[in-house]
Short mmCIF file of C-alpha atoms in Angstrom, two decimals:
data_model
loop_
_atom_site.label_atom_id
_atom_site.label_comp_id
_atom_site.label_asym_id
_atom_site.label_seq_id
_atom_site.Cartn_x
_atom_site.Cartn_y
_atom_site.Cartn_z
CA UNK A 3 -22.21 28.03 13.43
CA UNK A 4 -22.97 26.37 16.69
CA UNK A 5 -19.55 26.19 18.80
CA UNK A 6 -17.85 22.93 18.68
CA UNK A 7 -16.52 20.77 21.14
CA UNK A 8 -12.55 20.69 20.46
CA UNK A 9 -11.96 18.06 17.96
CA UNK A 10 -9.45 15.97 20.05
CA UNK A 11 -10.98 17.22 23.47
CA UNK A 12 -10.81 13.03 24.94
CA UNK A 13 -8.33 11.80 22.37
CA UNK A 14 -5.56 13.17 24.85
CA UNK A 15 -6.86 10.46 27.06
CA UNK A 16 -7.16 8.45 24.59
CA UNK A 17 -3.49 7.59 24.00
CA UNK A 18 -2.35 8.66 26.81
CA UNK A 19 -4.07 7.56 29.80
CA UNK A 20 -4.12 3.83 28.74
CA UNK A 21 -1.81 1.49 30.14
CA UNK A 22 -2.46 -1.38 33.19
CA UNK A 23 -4.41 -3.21 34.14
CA UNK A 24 -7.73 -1.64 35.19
CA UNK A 25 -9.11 -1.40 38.78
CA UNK A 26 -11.45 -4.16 39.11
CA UNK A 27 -14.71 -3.40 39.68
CA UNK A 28 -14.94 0.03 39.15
CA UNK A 29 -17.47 1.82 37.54
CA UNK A 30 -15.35 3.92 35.52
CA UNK A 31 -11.83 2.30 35.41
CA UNK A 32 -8.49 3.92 35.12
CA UNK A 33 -5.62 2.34 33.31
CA UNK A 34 -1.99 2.87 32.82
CA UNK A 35 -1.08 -0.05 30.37
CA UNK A 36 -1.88 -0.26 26.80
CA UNK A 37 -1.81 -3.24 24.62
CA UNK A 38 -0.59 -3.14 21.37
CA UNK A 39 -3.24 -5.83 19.25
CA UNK A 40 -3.89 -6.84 16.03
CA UNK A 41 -7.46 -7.94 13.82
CA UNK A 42 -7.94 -10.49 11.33
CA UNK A 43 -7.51 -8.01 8.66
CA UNK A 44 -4.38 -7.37 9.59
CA UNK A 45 -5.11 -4.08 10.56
CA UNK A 46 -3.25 -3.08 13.96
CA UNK A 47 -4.75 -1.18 17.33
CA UNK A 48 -3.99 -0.17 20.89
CA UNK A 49 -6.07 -0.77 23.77
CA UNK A 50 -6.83 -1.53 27.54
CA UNK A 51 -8.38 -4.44 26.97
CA UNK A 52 -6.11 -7.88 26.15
CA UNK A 53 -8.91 -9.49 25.48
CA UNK A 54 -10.91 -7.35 22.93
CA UNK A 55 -12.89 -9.79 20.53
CA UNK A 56 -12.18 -7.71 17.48
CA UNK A 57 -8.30 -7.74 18.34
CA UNK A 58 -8.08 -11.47 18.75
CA UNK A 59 -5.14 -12.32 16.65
CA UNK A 60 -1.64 -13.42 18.51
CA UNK A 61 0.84 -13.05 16.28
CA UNK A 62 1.98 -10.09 13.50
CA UNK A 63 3.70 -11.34 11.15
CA UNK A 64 5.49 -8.95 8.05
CA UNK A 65 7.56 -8.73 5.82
CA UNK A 66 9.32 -5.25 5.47
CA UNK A 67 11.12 -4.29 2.35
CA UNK A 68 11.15 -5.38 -1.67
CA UNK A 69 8.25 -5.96 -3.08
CA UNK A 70 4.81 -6.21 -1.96
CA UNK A 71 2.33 -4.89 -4.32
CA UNK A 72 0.35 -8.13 -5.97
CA UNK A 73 1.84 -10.76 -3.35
CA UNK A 74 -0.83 -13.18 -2.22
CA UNK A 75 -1.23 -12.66 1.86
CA UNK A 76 1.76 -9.64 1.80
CA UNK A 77 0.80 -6.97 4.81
CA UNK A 78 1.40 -3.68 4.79
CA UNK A 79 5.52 -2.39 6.66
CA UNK A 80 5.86 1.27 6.08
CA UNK A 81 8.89 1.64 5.05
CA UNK A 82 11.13 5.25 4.38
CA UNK A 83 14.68 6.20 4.80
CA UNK A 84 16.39 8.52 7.24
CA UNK A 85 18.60 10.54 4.76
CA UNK A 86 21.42 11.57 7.64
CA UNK A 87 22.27 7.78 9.04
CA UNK A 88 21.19 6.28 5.48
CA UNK A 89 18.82 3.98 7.36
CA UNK A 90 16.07 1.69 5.87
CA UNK A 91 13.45 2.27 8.54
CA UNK A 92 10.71 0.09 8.78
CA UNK A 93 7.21 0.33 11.12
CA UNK A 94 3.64 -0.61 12.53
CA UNK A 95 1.24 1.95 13.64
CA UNK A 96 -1.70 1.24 15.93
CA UNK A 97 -4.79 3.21 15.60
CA UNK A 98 -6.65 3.82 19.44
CA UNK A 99 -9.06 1.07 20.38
CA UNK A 100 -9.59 2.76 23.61
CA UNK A 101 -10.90 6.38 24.44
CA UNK A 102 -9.60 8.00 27.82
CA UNK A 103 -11.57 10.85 29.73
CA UNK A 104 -8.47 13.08 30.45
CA UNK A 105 -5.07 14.32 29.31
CA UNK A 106 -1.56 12.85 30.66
CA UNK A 107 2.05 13.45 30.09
CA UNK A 108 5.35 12.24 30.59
CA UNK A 109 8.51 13.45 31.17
CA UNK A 110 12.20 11.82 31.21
CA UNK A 111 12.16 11.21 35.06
CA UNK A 112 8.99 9.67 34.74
CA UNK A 113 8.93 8.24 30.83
CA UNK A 114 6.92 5.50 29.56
CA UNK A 115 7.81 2.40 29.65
CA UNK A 116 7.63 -0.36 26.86
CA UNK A 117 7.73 -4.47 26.94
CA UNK A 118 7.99 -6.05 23.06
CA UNK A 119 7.76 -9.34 22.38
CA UNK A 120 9.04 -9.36 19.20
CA UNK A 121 11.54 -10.77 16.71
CA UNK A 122 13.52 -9.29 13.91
CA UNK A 123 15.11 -11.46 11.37
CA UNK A 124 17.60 -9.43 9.26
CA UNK A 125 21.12 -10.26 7.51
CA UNK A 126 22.21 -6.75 8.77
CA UNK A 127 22.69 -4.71 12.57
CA UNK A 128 19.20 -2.95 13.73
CA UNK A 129 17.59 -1.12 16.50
CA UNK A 130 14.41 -1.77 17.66
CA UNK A 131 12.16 1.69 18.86
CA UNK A 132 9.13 2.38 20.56
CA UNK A 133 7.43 5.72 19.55
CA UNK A 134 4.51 7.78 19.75
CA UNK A 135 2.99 9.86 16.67
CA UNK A 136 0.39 13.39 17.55
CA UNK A 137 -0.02 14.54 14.56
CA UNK A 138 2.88 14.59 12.57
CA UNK A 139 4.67 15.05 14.76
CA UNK A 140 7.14 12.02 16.24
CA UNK A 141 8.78 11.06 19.74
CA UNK A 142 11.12 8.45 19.24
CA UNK A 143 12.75 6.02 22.25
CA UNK A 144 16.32 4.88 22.04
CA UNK A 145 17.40 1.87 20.82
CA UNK A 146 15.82 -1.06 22.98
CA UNK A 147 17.71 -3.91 24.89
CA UNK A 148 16.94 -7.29 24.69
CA UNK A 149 16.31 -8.20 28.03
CA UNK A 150 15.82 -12.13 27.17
CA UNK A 151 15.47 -13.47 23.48
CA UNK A 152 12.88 -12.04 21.95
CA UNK A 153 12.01 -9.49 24.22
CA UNK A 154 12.72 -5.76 23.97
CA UNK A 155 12.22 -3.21 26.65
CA UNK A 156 13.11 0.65 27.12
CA UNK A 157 11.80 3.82 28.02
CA UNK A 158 10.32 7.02 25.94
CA UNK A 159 11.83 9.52 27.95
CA UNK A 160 11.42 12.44 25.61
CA UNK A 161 8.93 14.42 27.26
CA UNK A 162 5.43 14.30 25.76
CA UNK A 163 1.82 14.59 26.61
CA UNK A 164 -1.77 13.69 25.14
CA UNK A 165 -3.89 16.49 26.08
CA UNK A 166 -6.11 15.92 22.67
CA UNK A 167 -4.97 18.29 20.77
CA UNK A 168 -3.74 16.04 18.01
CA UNK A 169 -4.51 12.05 17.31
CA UNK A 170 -2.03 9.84 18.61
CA UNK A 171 -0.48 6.86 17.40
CA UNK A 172 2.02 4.34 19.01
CA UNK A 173 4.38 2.88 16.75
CA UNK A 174 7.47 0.39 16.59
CA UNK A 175 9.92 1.22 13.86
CA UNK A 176 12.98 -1.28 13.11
CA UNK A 177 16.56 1.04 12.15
CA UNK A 178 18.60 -1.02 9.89
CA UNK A 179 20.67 -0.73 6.98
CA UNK A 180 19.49 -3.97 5.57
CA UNK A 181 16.85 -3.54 2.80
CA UNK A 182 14.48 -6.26 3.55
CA UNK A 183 13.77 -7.53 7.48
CA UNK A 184 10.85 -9.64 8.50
CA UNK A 185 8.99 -8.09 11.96
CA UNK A 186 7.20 -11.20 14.43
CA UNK A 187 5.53 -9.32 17.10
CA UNK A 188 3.72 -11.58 19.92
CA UNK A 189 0.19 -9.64 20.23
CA UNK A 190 -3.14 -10.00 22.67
CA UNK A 191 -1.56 -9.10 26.08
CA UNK A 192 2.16 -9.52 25.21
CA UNK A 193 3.33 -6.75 24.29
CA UNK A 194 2.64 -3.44 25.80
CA UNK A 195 3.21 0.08 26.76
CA UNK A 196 3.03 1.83 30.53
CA UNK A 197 2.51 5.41 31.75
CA UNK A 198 3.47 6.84 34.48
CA UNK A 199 0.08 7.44 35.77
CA UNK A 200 -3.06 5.86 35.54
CA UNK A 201 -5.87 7.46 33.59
CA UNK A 202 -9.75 6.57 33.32
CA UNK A 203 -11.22 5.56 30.20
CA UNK A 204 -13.32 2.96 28.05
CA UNK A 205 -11.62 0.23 25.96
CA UNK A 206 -14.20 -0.37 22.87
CA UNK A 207 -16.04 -3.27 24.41
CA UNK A 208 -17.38 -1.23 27.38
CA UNK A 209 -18.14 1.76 25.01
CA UNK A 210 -20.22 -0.76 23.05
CA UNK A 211 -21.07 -2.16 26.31
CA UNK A 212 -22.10 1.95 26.99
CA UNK A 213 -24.06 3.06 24.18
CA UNK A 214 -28.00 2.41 24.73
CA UNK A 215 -29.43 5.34 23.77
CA UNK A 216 -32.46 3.47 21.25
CA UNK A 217 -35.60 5.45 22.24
CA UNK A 218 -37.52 5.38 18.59
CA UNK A 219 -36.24 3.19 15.97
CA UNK A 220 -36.89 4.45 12.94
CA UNK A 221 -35.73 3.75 9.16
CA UNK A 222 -35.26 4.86 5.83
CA UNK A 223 -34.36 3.38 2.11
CA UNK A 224 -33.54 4.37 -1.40
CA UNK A 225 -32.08 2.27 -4.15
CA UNK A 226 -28.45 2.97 -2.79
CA UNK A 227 -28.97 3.72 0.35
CA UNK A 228 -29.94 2.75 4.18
CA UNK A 229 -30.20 4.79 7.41
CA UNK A 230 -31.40 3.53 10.78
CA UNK A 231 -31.86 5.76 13.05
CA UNK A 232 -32.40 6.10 17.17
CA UNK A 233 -34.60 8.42 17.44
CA UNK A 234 -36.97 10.98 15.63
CA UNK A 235 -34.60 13.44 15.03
CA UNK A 236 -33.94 13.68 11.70
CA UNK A 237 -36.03 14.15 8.61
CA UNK A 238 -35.13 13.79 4.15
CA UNK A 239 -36.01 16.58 1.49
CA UNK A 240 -36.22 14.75 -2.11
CA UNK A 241 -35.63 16.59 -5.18
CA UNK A 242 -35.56 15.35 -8.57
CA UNK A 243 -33.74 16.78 -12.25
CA UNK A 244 -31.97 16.16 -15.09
CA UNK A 245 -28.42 16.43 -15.99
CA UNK A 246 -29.30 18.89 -19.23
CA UNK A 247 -28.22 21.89 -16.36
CA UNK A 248 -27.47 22.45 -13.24
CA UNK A 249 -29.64 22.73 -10.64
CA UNK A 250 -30.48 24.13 -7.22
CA UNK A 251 -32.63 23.00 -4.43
CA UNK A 252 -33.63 24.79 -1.74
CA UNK A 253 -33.17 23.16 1.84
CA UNK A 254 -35.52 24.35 5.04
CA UNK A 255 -33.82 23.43 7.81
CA UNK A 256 -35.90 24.76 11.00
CA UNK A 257 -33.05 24.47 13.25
CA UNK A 258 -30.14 23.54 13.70
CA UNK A 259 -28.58 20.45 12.30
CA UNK A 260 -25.58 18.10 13.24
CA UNK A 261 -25.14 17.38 9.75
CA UNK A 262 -26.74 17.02 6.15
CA UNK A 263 -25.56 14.42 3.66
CA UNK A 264 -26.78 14.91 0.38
CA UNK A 265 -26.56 12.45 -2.15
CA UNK A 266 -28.11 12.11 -5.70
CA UNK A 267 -28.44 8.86 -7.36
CA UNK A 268 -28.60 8.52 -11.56
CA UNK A 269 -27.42 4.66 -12.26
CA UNK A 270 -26.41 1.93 -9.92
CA UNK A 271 -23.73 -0.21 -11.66
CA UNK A 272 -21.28 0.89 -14.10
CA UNK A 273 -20.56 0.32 -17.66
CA UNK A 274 -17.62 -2.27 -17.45
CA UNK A 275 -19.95 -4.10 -14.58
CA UNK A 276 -23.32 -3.85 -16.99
CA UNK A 277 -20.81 -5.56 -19.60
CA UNK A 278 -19.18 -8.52 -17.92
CA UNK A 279 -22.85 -9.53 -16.52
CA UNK A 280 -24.26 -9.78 -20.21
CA UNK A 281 -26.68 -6.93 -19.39
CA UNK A 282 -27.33 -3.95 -22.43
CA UNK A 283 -24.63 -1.31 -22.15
CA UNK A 284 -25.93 2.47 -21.70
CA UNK A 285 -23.61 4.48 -23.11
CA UNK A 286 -25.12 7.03 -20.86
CA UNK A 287 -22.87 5.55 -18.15
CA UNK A 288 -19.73 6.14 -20.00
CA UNK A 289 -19.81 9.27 -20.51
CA UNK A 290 -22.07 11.43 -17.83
CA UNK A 291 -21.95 11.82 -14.06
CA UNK A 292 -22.76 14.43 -11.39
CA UNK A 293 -20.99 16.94 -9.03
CA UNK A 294 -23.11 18.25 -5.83
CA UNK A 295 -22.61 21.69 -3.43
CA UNK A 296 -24.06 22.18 -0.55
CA UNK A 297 -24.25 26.17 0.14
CA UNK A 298 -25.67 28.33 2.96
CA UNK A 299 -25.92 32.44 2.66
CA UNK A 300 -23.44 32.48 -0.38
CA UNK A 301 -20.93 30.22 1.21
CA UNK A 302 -19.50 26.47 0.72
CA UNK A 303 -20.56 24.45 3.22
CA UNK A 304 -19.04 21.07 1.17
CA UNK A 305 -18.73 20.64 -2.71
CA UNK A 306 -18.13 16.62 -4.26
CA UNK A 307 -16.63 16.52 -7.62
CA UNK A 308 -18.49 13.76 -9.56
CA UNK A 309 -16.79 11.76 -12.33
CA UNK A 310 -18.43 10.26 -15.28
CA UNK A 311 -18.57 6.70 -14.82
CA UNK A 312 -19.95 7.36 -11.55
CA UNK A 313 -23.99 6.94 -11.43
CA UNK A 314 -23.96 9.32 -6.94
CA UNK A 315 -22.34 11.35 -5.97
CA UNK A 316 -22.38 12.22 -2.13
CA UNK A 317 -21.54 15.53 -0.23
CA UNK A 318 -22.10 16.10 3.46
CA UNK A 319 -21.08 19.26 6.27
CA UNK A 320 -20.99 19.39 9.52
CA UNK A 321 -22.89 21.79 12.27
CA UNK A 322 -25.31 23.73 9.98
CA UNK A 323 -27.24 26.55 11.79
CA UNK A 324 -30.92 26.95 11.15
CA UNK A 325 -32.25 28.41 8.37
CA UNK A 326 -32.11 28.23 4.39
CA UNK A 327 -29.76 26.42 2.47
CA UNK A 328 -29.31 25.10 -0.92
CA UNK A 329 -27.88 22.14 -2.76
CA UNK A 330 -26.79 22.21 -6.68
CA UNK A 331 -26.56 19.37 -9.05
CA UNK A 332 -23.99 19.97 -11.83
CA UNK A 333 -23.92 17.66 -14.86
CA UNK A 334 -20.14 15.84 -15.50
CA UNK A 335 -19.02 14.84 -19.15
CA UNK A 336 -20.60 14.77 -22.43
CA UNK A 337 -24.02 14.53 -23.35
CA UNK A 338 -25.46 13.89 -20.31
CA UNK A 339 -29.56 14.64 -19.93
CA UNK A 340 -31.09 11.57 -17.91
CA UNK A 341 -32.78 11.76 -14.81
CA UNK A 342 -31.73 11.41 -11.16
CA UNK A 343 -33.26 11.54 -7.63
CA UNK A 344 -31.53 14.17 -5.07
CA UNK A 345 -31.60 13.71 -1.39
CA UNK A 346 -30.53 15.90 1.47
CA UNK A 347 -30.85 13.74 5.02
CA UNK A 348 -31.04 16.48 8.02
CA UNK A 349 -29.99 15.21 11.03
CA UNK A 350 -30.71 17.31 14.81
CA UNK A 351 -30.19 14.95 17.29
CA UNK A 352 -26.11 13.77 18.38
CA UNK A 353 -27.18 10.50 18.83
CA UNK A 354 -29.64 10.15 16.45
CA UNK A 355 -28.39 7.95 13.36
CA UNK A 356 -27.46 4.84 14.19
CA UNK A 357 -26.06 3.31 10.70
CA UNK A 358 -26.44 3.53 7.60
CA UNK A 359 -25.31 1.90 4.27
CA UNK A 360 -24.18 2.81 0.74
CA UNK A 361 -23.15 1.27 -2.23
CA UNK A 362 -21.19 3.29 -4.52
CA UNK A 363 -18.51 2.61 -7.84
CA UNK A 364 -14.92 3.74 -8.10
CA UNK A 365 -13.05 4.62 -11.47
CA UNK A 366 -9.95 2.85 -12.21
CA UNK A 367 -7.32 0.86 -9.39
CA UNK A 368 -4.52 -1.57 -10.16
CA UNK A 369 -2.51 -3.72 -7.81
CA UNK A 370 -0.22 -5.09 -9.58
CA UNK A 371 3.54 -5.39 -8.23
CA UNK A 372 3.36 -0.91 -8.90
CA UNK A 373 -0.33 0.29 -7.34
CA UNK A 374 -2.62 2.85 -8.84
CA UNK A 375 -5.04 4.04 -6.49
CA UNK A 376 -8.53 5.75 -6.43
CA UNK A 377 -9.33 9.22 -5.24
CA UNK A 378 -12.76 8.86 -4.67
CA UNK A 379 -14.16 8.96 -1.42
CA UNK A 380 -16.97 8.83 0.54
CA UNK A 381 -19.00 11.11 3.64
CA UNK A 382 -19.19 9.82 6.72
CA UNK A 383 -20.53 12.13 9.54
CA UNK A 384 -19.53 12.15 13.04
CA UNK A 385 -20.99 13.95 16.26
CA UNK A 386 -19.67 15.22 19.08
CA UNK A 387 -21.21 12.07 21.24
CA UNK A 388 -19.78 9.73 18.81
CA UNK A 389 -17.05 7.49 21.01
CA UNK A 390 -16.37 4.66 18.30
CA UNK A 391 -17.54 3.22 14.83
CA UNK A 392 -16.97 0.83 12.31
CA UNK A 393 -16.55 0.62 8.57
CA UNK A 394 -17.45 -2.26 6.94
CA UNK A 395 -16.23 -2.28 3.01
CA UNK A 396 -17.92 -5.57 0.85
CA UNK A 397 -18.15 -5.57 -2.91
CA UNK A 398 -19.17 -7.63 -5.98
CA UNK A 399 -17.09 -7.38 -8.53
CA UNK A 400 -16.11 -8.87 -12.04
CA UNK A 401 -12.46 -7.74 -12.20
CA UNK A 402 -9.74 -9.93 -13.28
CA UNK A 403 -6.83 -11.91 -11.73
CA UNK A 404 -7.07 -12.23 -7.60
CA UNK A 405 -9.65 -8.71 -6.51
CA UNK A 406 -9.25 -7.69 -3.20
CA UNK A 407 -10.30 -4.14 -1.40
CA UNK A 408 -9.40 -2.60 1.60
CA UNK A 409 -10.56 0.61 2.77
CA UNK A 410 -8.79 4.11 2.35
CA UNK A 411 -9.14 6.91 4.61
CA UNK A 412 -7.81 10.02 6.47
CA UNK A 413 -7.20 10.48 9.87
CA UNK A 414 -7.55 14.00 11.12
CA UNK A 415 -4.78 15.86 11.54
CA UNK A 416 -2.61 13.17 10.02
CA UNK A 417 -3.28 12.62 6.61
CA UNK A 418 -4.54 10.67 3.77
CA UNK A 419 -3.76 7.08 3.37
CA UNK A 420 -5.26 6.10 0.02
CA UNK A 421 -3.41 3.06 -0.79
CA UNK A 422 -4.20 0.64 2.56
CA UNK A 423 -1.23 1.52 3.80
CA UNK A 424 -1.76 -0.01 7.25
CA UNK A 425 -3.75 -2.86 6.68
CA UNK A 426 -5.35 -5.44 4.50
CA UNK A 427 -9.04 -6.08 5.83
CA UNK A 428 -12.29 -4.87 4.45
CA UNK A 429 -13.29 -3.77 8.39
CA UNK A 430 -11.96 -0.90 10.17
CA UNK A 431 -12.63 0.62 13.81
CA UNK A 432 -12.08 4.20 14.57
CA UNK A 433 -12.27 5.33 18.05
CA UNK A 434 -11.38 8.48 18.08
CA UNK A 435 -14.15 11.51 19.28
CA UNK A 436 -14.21 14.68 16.78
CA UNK A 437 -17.01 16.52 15.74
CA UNK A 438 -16.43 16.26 11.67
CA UNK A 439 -17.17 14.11 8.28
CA UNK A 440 -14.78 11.86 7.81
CA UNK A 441 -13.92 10.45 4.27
CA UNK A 442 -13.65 6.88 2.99
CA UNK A 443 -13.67 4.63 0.11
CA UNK A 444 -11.93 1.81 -1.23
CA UNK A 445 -8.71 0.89 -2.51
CA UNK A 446 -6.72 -2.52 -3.69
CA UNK A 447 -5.20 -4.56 -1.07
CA UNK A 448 -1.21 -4.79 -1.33
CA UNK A 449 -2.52 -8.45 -1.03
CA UNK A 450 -4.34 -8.56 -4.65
CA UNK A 451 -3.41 -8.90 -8.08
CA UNK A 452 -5.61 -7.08 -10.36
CA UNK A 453 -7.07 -4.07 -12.54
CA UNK A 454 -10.37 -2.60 -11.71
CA UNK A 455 -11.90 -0.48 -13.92
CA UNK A 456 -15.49 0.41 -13.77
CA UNK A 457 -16.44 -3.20 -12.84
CA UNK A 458 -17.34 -3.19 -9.18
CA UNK A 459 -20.46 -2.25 -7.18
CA UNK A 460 -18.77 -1.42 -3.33
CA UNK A 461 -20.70 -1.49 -0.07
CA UNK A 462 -19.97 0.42 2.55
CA UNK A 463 -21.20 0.16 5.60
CA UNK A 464 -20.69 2.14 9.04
CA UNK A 465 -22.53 1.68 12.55
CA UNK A 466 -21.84 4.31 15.61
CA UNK A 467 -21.73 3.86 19.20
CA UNK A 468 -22.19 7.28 21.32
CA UNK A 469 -22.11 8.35 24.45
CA UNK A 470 -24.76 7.40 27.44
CA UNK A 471 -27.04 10.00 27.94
CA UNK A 472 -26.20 11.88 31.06
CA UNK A 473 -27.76 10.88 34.21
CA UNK A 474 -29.74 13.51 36.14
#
């Protein structure tokens, strides 16, 4: 394998080095303050930049507590219990809309400090707590004062740093033993966090502003999916079978690659979709699907469990080294024969696909007041130039009652979050630079009211923004 760059090596900049306002003018700006923000989607990030276009909404608004699941417009409160003060504790996380270019700490002579405009309405006592999350692990502040109505201020003093060894997320959390409080929080430049020092980095609009590299565009298409690309770099191997056996495939890759993402594609919609549209039901689609491995010298290099139900199934690695490789096509479920198309994309260059697109069917979700969700999940590669990218999730659908989807994911280091825990919206950002495939799908919003079951065609889509090429 071709040594990688350490997976958080700028996210300790990241989180820590964001906070004031920047030095105007300067080509590469430092900052000490960080802005906690908020999109349409109700989905919540920090950055340098007030006045970020994506993070243009003013006001959170939640309600924490009871129930949530099928309520039209609920948002997400994560919401647990600390067993030893028998607390409710309720809180917002904010995923990194800014990317720093070196480590910082803190320490409890020189802490961070925190401003929240926020109000708490609750028929019981609570604290109100600034905190920082690297990995799993949590700092907490002590309880805030209210330093005029509305307004909560304090310092993290328990020492810390952000060195990018672990992703990093800011937090508020409300202590109460009240079961249900409701959490207004004044966004877009008005509430905030400070470090002690100021650090250089890139809120998202200047790494947008930043990535140019578009020598040789270049494109190419199947049935379910879409890849543009930046430059030459890159080239597809097509293979085709049927499901009576498995299969191998043998992959030449000349050098070495960034990535492959395989896929194989047998039917587009599925059977409950075909149905409700009045089209002639395959049974076909009931009852076979497909599982794919990509291997390399007798190991696993990534191995996707398909489902039946399912007409792709997509599997993708990281960092492949030159030379042969292989990638099998297992039949799922019963009587499964028909044909499919196998692909293996080979990507060289680190800045060489610039999006791509996918459409792909999950098995069944329900959101209604108790959730069910999906496990299913999709690839989607990231480089070591990679600064930023965004996930676009649309569907059509023919569920019942009031369908909504919001995207699922892991964050490195973290965990999974397969129910939309932190959001609502069918958009994401992720800013956040690690050499690795991430993996995402869909899931009901808390927001909907409904039971999906083999009825909806998703669409995801996902466009990068990388690096500027290094000046001579």
């Amino acid at each position: 394998m071709r040594p990688r760059r350490l997976p958080l090596a700028l996210v300790s900049g990241l989180l820590v080095a964001s906070l004031l306002p920047a030095q105007a003018g300067a080509a590469d700006r430092s900052y000490s303050r960080a802005y906690l923000m908020a999109d349409e989607g109700n989905e919540y990030y920090w950055s340098v930049d007030p006045d970020d276009p994506e993070l243009s909404v003013g006001t959170i608004s939640v309600q924490c507590g009871g129930t949530v699941w099928g309520t039209p417009d609920a948002k997400p409160c994560l919401h647990g219990t600390d067993i030893n003060n028998k607390q409710n504790i309720f809180a917002l996380f904010f995923l990194p809309a800014t990317l720093f270019d070196a480590p910082t700490a803190w320490t409890s002579a020189e802490p961070i400090r925190f401003h929240l405009a926020l109000h708490v309405t609750s028929p019981l006592p609570y604290t109100v707590h600034f905190g920082l999350q690297e990995g799993v692990a949590q700092l907490e502040s002590d309880p805030a004062t209210e330093t005029a109505p509305d307004v909560w201020e304090g310092t993290l003093a328990k020492p810390g740093k952000i060195d990018g060894s672990a992703f990093v997320m800011p937090y508020v959390r409300i202590r109460t033993l009240s079961p249900v409080v409701a959490i207004d929080m004044k966004t877009a430049g008005r509430t905030w966090f400070d470090l002690p020092h100021a650090v250089p980095g890139h809120s998202v609009p200047e790494l947008l502003a930043r990535s140019t590299y578009r020598p040789e565009a270049q494109s190419f298409s199947t049935p379910q999916r879409s890849f543009t690309f930046n430059d030459s770099q890159w080239k597809v191997e097509t293979f085709t079978g049927d499901l009576t056996v498995a299969r191998s495939f043998d992959i030449s890759l000349d050098r070495d690659a960034e990535f492959l993402y395989a896929w194989a594609e047998d039917y587009e919609s599925p059977l409950v979709y075909d149905l409700a549209k009045g089209r002639s039901p395959e049974s076909r689609k009931a009852t076979e699907g497909l599982t794919l491995e990509l291997t390399q010298n007798g190991e696993r290099l990534d191995r996707t469990t398909g489902s039946p139900g399912k007409g792709s199934t997509t599997s993708s690695a990281p960092d492949v080294p030159a030379g042969a490789a292989q990638l099998t096509v297992t039949p799922v479920g019963t009587q499964a024969s028909s044909a499919y198309k196998a692909y293996v994309l080979e990507v060289f260059g680190p800045r060489t696909l610039a999006s791509f697109r996918e459409t792909f069917t999950a098995d069944t979700m329900r959101a209604v007041t108790i959730a069910t969700c999906p496990a299913g999940t999709e690839p989607v590669p990231v480089t070591e130039e990679v600064t930023t990218f965004s996930v676009d999730l649309d569907w059509d659908t023919v569920a019942p009652g009031l369908p909504k989807w919001t995207l699922r994911y892991g964050l490195p280091g973290v965990g999974d979050f397969p129910c939309g825990e932190f959001g609502t919206g069918d958009r994401m950002r992720f800013t956040y630079p690690t050499d690795q495939v991430w993996w995402m799908g869909a899931t009901t919003s808390q927001d909907s009211m409904t039971v999906s079951h083999f009825d909806t065609v998703f669409e995801l889509k996902v466009r990068y923004a990388y690096t500027p090429l290094p000046t001579a």
